[in-house]
Short mmCIF file of C-alpha atoms in Angstrom, two decimals:
data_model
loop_
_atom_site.label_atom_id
_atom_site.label_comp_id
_atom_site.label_asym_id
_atom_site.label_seq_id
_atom_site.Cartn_x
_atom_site.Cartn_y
_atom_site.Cartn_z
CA UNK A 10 -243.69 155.94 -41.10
CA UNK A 11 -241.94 153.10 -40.23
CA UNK A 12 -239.19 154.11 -38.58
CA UNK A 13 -241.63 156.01 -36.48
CA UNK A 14 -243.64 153.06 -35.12
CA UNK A 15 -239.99 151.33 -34.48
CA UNK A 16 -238.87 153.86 -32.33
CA UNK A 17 -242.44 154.24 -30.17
CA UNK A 18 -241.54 150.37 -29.75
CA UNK A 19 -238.44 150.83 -28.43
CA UNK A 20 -239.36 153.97 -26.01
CA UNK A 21 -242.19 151.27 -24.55
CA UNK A 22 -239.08 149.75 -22.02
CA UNK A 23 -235.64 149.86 -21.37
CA UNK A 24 -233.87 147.18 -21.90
CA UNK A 25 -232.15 146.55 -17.82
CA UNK A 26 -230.15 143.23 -18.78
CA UNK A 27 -226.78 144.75 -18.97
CA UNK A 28 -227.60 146.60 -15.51
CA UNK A 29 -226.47 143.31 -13.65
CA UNK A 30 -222.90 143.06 -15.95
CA UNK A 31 -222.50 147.18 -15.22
CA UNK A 32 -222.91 146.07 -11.27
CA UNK A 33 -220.60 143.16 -11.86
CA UNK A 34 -218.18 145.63 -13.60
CA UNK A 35 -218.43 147.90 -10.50
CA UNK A 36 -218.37 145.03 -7.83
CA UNK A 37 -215.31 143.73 -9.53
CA UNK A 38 -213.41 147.07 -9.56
CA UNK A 39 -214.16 147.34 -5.90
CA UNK A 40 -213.38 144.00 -4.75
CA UNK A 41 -210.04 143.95 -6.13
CA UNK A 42 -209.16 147.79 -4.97
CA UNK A 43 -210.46 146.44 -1.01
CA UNK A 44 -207.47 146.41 1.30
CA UNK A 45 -209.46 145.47 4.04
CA UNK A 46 -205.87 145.81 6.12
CA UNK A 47 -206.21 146.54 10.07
CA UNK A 48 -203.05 148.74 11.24
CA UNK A 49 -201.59 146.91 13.95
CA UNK A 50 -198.24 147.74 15.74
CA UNK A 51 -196.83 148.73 19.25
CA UNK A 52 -197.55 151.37 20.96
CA UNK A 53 -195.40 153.49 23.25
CA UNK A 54 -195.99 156.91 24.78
CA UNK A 55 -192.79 158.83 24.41
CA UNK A 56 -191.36 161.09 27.05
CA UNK A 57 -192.03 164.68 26.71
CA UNK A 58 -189.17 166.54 25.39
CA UNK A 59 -186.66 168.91 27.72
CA UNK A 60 -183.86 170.80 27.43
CA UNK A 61 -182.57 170.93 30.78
CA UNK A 62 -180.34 167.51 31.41
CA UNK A 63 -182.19 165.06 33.00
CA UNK A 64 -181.08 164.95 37.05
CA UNK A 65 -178.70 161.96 37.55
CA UNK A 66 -180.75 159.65 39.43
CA UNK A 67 -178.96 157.59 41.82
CA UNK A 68 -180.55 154.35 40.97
CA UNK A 69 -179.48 151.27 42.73
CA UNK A 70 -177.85 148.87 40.21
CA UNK A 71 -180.35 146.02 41.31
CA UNK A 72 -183.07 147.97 40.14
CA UNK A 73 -182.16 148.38 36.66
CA UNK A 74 -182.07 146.20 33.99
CA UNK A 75 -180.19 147.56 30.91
CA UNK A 76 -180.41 146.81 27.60
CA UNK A 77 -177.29 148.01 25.16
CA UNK A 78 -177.53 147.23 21.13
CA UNK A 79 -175.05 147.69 19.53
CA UNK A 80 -174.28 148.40 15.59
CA UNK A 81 -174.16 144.82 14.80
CA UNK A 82 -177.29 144.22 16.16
CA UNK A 83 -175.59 142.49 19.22
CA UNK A 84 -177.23 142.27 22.66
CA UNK A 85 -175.56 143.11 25.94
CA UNK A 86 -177.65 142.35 29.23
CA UNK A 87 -176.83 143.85 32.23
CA UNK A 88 -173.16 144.02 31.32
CA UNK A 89 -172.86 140.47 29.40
CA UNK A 90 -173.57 139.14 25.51
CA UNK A 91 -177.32 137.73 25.43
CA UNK A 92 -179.66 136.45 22.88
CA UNK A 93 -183.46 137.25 21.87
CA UNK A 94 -184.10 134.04 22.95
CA UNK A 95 -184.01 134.62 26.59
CA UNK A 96 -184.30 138.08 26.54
CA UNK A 97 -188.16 138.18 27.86
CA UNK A 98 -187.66 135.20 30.45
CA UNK A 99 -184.91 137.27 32.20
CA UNK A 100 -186.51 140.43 32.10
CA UNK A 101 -189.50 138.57 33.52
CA UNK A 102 -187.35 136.88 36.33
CA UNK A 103 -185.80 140.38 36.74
CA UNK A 104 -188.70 142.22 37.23
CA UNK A 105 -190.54 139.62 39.51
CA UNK A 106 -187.74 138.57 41.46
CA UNK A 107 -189.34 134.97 42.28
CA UNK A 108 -186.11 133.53 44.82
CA UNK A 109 -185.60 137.24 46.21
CA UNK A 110 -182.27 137.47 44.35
CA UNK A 111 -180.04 140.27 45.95
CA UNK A 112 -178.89 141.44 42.17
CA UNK A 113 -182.61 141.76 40.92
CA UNK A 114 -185.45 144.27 41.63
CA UNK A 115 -186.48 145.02 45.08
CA UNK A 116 -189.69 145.13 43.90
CA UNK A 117 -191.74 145.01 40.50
CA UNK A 118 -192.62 148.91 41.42
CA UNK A 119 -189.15 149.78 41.64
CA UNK A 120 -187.83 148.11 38.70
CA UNK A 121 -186.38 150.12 35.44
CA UNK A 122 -185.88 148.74 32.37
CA UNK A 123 -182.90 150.74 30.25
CA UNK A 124 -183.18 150.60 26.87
CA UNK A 125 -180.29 151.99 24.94
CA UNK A 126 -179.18 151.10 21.02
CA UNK A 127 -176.68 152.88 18.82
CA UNK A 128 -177.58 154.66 15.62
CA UNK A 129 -176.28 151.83 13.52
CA UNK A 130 -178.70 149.09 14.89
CA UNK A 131 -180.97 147.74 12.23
CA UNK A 132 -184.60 148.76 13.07
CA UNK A 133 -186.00 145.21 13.17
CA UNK A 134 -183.72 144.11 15.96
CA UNK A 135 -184.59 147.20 18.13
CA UNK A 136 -187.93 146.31 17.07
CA UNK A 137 -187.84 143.04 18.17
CA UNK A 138 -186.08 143.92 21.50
CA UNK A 139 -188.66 146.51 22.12
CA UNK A 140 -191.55 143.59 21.19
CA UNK A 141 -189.62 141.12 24.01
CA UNK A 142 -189.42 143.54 26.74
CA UNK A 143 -193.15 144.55 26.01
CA UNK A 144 -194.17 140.90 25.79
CA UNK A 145 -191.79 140.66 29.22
CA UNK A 146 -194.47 142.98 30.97
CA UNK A 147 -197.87 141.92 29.48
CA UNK A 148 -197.26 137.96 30.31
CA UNK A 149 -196.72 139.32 33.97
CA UNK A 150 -199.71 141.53 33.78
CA UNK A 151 -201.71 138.60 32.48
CA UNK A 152 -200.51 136.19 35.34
CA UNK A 153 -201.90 138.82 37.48
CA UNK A 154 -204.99 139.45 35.85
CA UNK A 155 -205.67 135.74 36.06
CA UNK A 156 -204.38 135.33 40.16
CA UNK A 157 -206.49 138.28 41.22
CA UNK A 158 -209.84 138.41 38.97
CA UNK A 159 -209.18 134.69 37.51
CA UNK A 160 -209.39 136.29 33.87
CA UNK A 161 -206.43 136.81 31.31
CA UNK A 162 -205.38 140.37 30.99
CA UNK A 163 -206.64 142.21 27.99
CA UNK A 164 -207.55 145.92 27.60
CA UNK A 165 -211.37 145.09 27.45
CA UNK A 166 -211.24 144.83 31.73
CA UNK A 167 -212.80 147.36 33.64
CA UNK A 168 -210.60 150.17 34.08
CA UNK A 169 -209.77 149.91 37.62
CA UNK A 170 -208.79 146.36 37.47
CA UNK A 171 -205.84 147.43 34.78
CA UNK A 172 -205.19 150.64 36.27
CA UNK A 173 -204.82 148.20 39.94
CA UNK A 174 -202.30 145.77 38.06
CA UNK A 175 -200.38 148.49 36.41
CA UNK A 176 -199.61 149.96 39.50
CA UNK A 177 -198.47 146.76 41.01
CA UNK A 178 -196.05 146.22 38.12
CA UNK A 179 -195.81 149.13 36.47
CA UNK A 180 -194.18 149.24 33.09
CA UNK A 181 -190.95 151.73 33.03
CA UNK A 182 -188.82 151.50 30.13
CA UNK A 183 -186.64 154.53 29.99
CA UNK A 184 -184.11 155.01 26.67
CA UNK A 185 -181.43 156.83 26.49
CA UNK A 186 -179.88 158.89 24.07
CA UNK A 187 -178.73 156.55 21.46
CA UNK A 188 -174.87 155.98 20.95
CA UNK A 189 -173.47 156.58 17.45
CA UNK A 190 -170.40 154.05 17.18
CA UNK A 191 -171.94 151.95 13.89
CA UNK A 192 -172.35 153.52 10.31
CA UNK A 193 -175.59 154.72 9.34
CA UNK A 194 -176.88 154.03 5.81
CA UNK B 30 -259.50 119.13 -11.60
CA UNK B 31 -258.62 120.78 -14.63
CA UNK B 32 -258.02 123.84 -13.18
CA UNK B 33 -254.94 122.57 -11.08
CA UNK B 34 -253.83 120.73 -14.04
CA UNK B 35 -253.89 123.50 -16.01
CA UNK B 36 -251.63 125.51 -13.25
CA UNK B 37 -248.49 122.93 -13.08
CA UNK B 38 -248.42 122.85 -16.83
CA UNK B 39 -247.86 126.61 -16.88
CA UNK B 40 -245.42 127.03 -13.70
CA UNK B 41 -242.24 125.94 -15.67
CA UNK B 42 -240.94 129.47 -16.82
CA UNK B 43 -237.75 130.48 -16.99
CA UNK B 44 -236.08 131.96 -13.58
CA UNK B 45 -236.47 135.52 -13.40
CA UNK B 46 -232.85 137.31 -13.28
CA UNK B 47 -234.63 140.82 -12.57
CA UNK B 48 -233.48 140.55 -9.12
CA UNK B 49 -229.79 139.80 -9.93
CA UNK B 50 -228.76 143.53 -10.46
CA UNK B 51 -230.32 144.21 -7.30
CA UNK B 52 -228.41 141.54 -5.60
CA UNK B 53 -225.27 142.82 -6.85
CA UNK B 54 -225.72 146.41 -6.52
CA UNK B 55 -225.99 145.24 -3.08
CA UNK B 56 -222.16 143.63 -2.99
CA UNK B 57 -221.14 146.76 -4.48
CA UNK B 58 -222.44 149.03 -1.78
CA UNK B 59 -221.23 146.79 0.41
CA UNK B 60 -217.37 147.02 -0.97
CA UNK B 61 -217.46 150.76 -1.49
CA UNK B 62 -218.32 151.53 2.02
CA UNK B 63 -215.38 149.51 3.46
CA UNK B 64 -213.22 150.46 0.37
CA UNK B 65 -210.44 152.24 2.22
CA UNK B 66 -208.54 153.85 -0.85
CA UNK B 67 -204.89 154.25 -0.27
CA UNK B 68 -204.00 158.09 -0.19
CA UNK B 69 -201.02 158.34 -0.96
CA UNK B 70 -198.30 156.39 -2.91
CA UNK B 71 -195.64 154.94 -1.34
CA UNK B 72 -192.64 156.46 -2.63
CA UNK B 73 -190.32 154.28 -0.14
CA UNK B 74 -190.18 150.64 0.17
CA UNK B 75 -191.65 149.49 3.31
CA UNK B 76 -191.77 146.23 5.05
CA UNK B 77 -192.50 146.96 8.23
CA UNK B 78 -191.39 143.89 10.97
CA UNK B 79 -193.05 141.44 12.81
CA UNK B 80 -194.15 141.29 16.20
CA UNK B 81 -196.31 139.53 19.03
CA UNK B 82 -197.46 142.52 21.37
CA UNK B 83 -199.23 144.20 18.85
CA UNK B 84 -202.38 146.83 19.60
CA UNK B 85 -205.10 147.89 16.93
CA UNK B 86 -205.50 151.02 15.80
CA UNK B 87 -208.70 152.20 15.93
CA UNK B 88 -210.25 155.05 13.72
CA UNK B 89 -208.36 155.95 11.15
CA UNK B 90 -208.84 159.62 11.12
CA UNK B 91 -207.05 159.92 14.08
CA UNK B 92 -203.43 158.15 12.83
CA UNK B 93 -201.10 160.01 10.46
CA UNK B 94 -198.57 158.08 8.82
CA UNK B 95 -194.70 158.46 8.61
CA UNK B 96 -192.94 156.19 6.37
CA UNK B 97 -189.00 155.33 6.50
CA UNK B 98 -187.50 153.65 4.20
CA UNK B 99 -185.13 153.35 1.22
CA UNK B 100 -186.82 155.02 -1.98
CA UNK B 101 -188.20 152.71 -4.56
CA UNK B 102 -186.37 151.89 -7.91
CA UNK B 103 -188.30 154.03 -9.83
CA UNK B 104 -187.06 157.25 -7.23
CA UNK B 105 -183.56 155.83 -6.35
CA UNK B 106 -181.85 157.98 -9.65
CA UNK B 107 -182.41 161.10 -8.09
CA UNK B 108 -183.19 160.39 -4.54
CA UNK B 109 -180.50 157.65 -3.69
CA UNK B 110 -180.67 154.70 -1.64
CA UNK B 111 -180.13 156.21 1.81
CA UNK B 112 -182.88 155.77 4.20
CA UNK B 113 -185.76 158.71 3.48
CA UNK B 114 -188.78 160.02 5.14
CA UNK B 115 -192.17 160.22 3.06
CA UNK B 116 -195.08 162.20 4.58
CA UNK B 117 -197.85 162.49 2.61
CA UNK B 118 -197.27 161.18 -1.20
CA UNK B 119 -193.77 163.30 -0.97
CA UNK B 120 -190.17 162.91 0.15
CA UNK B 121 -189.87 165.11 3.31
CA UNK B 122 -186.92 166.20 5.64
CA UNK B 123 -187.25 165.72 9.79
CA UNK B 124 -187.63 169.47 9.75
CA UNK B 125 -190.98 169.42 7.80
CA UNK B 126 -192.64 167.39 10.25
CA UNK B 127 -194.26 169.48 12.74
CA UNK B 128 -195.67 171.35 9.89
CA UNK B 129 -197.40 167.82 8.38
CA UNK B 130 -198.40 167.10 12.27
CA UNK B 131 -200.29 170.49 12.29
CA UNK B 132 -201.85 170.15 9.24
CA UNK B 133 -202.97 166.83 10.13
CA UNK B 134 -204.44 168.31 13.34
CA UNK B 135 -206.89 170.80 11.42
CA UNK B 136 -208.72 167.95 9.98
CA UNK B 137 -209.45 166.33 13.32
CA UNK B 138 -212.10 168.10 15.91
CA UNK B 139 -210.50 169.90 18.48
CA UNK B 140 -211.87 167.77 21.40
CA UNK B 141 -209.60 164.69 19.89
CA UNK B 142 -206.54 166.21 19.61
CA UNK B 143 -205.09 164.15 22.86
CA UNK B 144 -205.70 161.30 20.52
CA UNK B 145 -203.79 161.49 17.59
CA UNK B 146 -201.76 159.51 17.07
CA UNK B 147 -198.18 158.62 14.51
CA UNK B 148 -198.16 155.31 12.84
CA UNK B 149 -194.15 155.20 12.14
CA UNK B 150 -193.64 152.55 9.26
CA UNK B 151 -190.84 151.82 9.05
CA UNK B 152 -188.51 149.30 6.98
CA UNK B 153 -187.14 146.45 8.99
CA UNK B 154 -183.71 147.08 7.05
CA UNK B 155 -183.43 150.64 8.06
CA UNK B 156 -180.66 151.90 10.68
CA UNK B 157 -182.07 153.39 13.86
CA UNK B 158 -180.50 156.92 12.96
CA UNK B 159 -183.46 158.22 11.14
CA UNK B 160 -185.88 156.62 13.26
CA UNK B 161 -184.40 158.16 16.42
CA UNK B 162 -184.27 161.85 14.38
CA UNK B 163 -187.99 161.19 13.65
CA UNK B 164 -188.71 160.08 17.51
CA UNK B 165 -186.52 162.85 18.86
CA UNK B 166 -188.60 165.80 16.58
CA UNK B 167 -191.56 164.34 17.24
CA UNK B 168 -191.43 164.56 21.15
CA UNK B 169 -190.02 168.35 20.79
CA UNK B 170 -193.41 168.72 18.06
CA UNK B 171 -195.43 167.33 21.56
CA UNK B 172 -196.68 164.49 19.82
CA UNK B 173 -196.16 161.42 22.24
CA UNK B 174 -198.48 159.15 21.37
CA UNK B 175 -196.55 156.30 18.72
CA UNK B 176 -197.10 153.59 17.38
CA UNK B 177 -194.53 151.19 15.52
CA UNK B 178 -196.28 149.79 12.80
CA UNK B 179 -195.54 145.97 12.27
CA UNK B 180 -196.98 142.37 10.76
CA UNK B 181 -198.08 139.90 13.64
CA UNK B 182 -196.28 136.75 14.18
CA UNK B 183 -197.32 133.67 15.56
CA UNK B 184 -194.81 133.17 17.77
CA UNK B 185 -190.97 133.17 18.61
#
C-alpha cells in the first residue's frame, strides 16, 4: 500500500533539473567539435587541356616577363637571379611600364607573365611566387579601381566596372610545362 | 497599507532556473547548425602555406578536396614517406581522380556543375612533381576551376 501511494507521488512531475546539465553536456560536445574554419586560398582557372602542341607564338621579348624556379627554390627573372622581395614591384613596373622603358611591356594588354618551375621546387616557394605575381596584378587593379571610380578594387563592384579594368590590364599568366632537373621526394 | 507590506515580504524567492535549459538548448542549436563535421580523416599531413591574395570559398557543397602530402606516422610503415594523394578518407593514385571528380559531381545539381570547384591542399614541404601530375589530370578530367588552399598572412 505504501509503495503504491510513493509511486502515484512520483508520477505527479518529472523531475527537469538535470535537463539543463544534459544541454550543457550537449553544448559542450558541440562547442569543442566547431571548426568554424573558412577555406581560403588562390584561385586560378587552369587552361583547358590539348594534345596538339601549342603554336609557337612569336612573342616579342619585351612583352614577356618570365619567371624560372628552379630545384633549389632559386628565382631567375627575365634571365637574372632575383629575390621574393622584389619580385611583385618588378612585375608591377613591368607590366605598367611607368618611364616607357623599351625592354618592358608595350602595353599592360599585351603583357605575359611566364611562369615556369621544375619538378623539384618546394610547393611553398611556387606558392609564394604564384601569391607575388597575383598580388603584382590586384595592387594595379586596385590603383585603377580607385583612379577611375575613386573606390579600392574588390570583387563586390558592379560587374562592368571589373570586367572594364580587367580588360585594361588583363591578367595573363601562362606556365609552361615544368622542367624536371631537381629530385623529387 | 498592509497589503503592500505584505507583498515585499513575500517577493524574496529564490531565482527560478526553469528557463536555464531553455537558454542552453538554445546554444546548442545554435552550435549544431554551424557544426561543420570533418568528413574525412586526414591520412596525410597537411600544412598548407601562407599567402596575401587569398579568395573565400563560398558553399561548401560545391568544393571537393585533394590533399598532398607526406602520410602521417601512424601510415608511414606501409605507405612511406613520399609525397601521396588522399581523396576522400583514402590514399589514391592520379589515375583515380576523374573517377572521385565524377562522383563528386552526382551530388551537386546539374545546373552548378560550371561551379565546382578543387580545393588542392597541399603541404608547403611537398615537391611540385605531384602537384603538377594532379594539375595536369585535372585539366585533361575538364575541371579548371582551382583553388590552392593556404593560411593568410599579414604581410611580407
Amino acid at each position: 500500500m505504501a509503495k503504491n501511494s510513493s509511486r502515484s507521488r512520483m508520477a505527479n512531475e518529472i523531475n527537469a533539473s538535470s535537463m539543463a546539465d544534459i544541454a550543457f553536456l550537449l553544448l559542450i560536445f558541440f562547442l569543442v567539435t566547431t571548426t568554424i574554419d573558412v577555406d581560403k586560398g588562390i584561385l586560378v582557372k587552369l587552361p583547358p587541356w590539348s594534345d596538339e602542341k601549342p603554336d609557337i607564338q612569336k612573342l616579342a621579348t619585351r612583352n614577356v616577363f618570365s619567371v624560372l624556379v628552379n630545384a633549389n627554390n632559386q628565382l631567375l627573372v627575365r634571365g637574372e637571379p632575383a629575390t621574393l622581395d622584389d619580385l611583385r614591384e618588378r612585375a608591377k613596373e613591368f607590366i605598367i611600364n611607368p618611364s616607357k622603358r623599351e625592354d618592358l611591356a608595350e602595353r599592360p594588354t599585351k603583357a605575359i607573365i611566364s611562369l615556369k618551375n621544375d619538378r623539384g621546387t618546394n610547393y611553398e616557394t611556387y606558392l609564394e611566387v604564384y601569391n607575388e605575381l597575383m598580388g603584382a596584378y590586384n595592387e594595379l587593379w586596385d590603383e585603377e579601381a580607385r583612379k577611375t571610380h575613386g573606390v579600392p578594387y574588390s570583387e563586390d563592384l558592379p560587374f562592368a566596372w571589373r570586367k572594364d579594368i580587367k580588360g585594361k590590364i588583363p591578367m595573363v599568366l601562362s606556365e609552361a610545362e615544368s622542367t624536371s632537373f631537381g629530385e623529387e621526394n | 497599507m498592509s497589503k503592500f507590506s505584505k507583498k515585499r515580504g513575500k517577493a524574496t524567492p529564490a531565482i527560478s532556473t526553469a528557463s536555464l535549459p531553455d537558454i542552453i538548448f538554445m546554444l546548442l542549436f545554435f552550435f549544431m547548425v554551424v557544426t561543420v563535421m570533418r568528413e574525412s580523416e586526414l591520412m596525410v599531413r597537411v600544412i598548407v602555406p601562407q599567402a596575401t591574395e587569398l579568395t573565400k570559398l563560398e558553399q561548401k557543397s560545391l568544393v571537393n578536396y585533394i590533399y598532398i602530402g607526406r602520410p602521417t606516422d601512424k601510415y608511414q610503415k606501409v605507405y612511406g614517406t613520399s609525397p601521396r594523394i588522399q581523396l576522400g578518407d583514402k590514399f589514391a593514385n592520379i589515375a583515380d581522380i576523374p573517377i572521385f571528380l565524377e562522383q563528386h559531381k552526382t551530388t551537386v545539381p546539374e545546373a552548378m556543375h560550371g561551379r565546382i570547384m578543387t580545393s588542392l591542399r597541399v603541404d608547403g614541404a611537398v615537391t611540385m612533381g605531384i602537384v603538377q601530375d594532379v594539375k595536369t589530370k585535372l585539366r585533361k578530367s575538364g575541371q579548371l576551376k582551382v583553388n590552392y588552399s593556404a593560411r593568410p598572412r599579414a604581410s611580407r
